[in-house]
């Protein structure tokens, strides 16, 4: 099958979260099954052109009633299987993407022209295929920024009866919390009639909802874990689109993300001091813990439990309950318990400020504000526990990375966390992590307390859970096959 992935984020070129990892690890998994996969994303300002090849000539893309011209750059995805390289195409347009930021920047968190930027990108996907003379069977797009690919296929390209008339579309929801809702004055840039505005489902209380149009228009839909697929069809988790998802439920399912075991593997990780496997975990983790404590300037102590976090600092991740000045549980945890807590993250300004002020007041809490690939690996390896109190979590990759590194997740009972972590049973010793139901500061405090209690009182059970976690298989093999079934389901 010929599959074209359209995404606003792809690791290692542009990443704000797990979407980038998912696209760059699902694609090679599909290529390993013998399929022909290509990827397209915008050429953002910080993607260095000098490492890329430029396709000859300029490319015209319809925008509104006119046309915009852009260049196309290309590279081979570094994680491609050697015998089936995956070409990556970068859509280069100075006006739309020649600025700092993917969706926004600290001064303009959501660029005003995002509807124009991403509708341009989605139309460019079709022009790219024409330019390179390669027409996919499946157009697979991810989240709202690429959702218009499904709309253009159904309401523009297919009716033309051209090269795309046999193509099908899949839209993957990575995060229902971001829908691309804008004033409908922006609709004119899409170059589609007002009949399509209503038929494709753009209309949303007199606004324009891009994700919603994608959910109506794509041939098949999925999200990134089975449990989240069920949750999104309920009012509590549907972000007002639960009705749409129930309506489309025959074409909608959850497929659990895999992890890229070439990148996230404690036996071959260049960012940790000593690689380890199940049989060498004690020594490997001890070295990593020491390195992590030194990195953050914590007291070097093997006996104190070290809790790590790597996260976007946004409400989705439970940071209000942890750090909110009114009822931060992080403060009480560090004050009352004999633990160390380290955090790597960036995001909302109030939260960055609060965390830094907390680090100034507590000797056992340290943070690094920013984005660091190397440190994220060291935290996964060097921590004893990994804290992820998500409000909602479509899949979550960090808890799977933690399990692969023998680090026990402390997570909320929601979304993909339910599909990947098993709660500790202190009678039998079974489980791979610690879970709680309610997102309250008290529940976080209690559950961290439970994990710390187990650390000091049930060490053999902790060691057994670590091994159980490392032995879990989160590779893409199973899930890639499910995507193929989804694609085949469309094509009959
Ligand atoms: P989400 O996509 O909702 O942020 P995931 O758990 O799916 O959550 O994926 C998060 C990804 O982003 C992981 O690969 C994680 O290591 C990475 N990440 C998040 N924040 C940072 C950061 N500050 N520095 C390095 N990596 C980060
Ligand atoms: C989103 C979700 C996260 C998921 C990731 C990759 O960013 O928030 O839960 O793991 O996409 O699918």
mmCIF file of N, CA and C in Angstrom, residues 92 170 240 256 264 423 440:
data_model
loop_
_atom_site.group_PDB
_atom_site.id
_atom_site.type_symbol
_atom_site.label_atom_id
_atom_site.label_comp_id
_atom_site.label_asym_id
_atom_site.label_seq_id
_atom_site.Cartn_x
_atom_site.Cartn_y
_atom_site.Cartn_z
ATOM 1 N N UNK A 92 7.869 24.475 2.215
ATOM 2 C CA UNK A 92 8.618 25.661 2.618
ATOM 3 C C UNK A 92 7.946 26.929 2.090
ATOM 4 N N UNK A 170 -7.666 8.619 6.410
ATOM 5 C CA UNK A 170 -7.753 8.241 7.826
ATOM 6 C C UNK A 170 -7.344 9.469 8.625
ATOM 7 N N UNK A 240 -17.110 18.220 23.613
ATOM 8 C CA UNK A 240 -18.251 18.619 22.789
ATOM 9 C C UNK A 240 -18.332 17.875 21.451
ATOM 10 N N UNK A 256 -3.644 1.337 20.208
ATOM 11 C CA UNK A 256 -2.615 1.776 21.163
ATOM 12 C C UNK A 256 -1.314 2.124 20.437
ATOM 13 N N UNK A 264 14.112 4.476 22.426
ATOM 14 C CA UNK A 264 13.825 4.311 23.855
ATOM 15 C C UNK A 264 14.134 2.885 24.282
ATOM 16 N N UNK A 423 -2.222 -1.468 38.097
ATOM 17 C CA UNK A 423 -2.089 -0.962 39.458
ATOM 18 C C UNK A 423 -1.448 -2.006 40.382
ATOM 19 N N UNK A 440 -7.303 15.064 42.220
ATOM 20 C CA UNK A 440 -7.302 16.045 43.307
ATOM 21 C C UNK A 440 -5.899 16.063 43.907
#
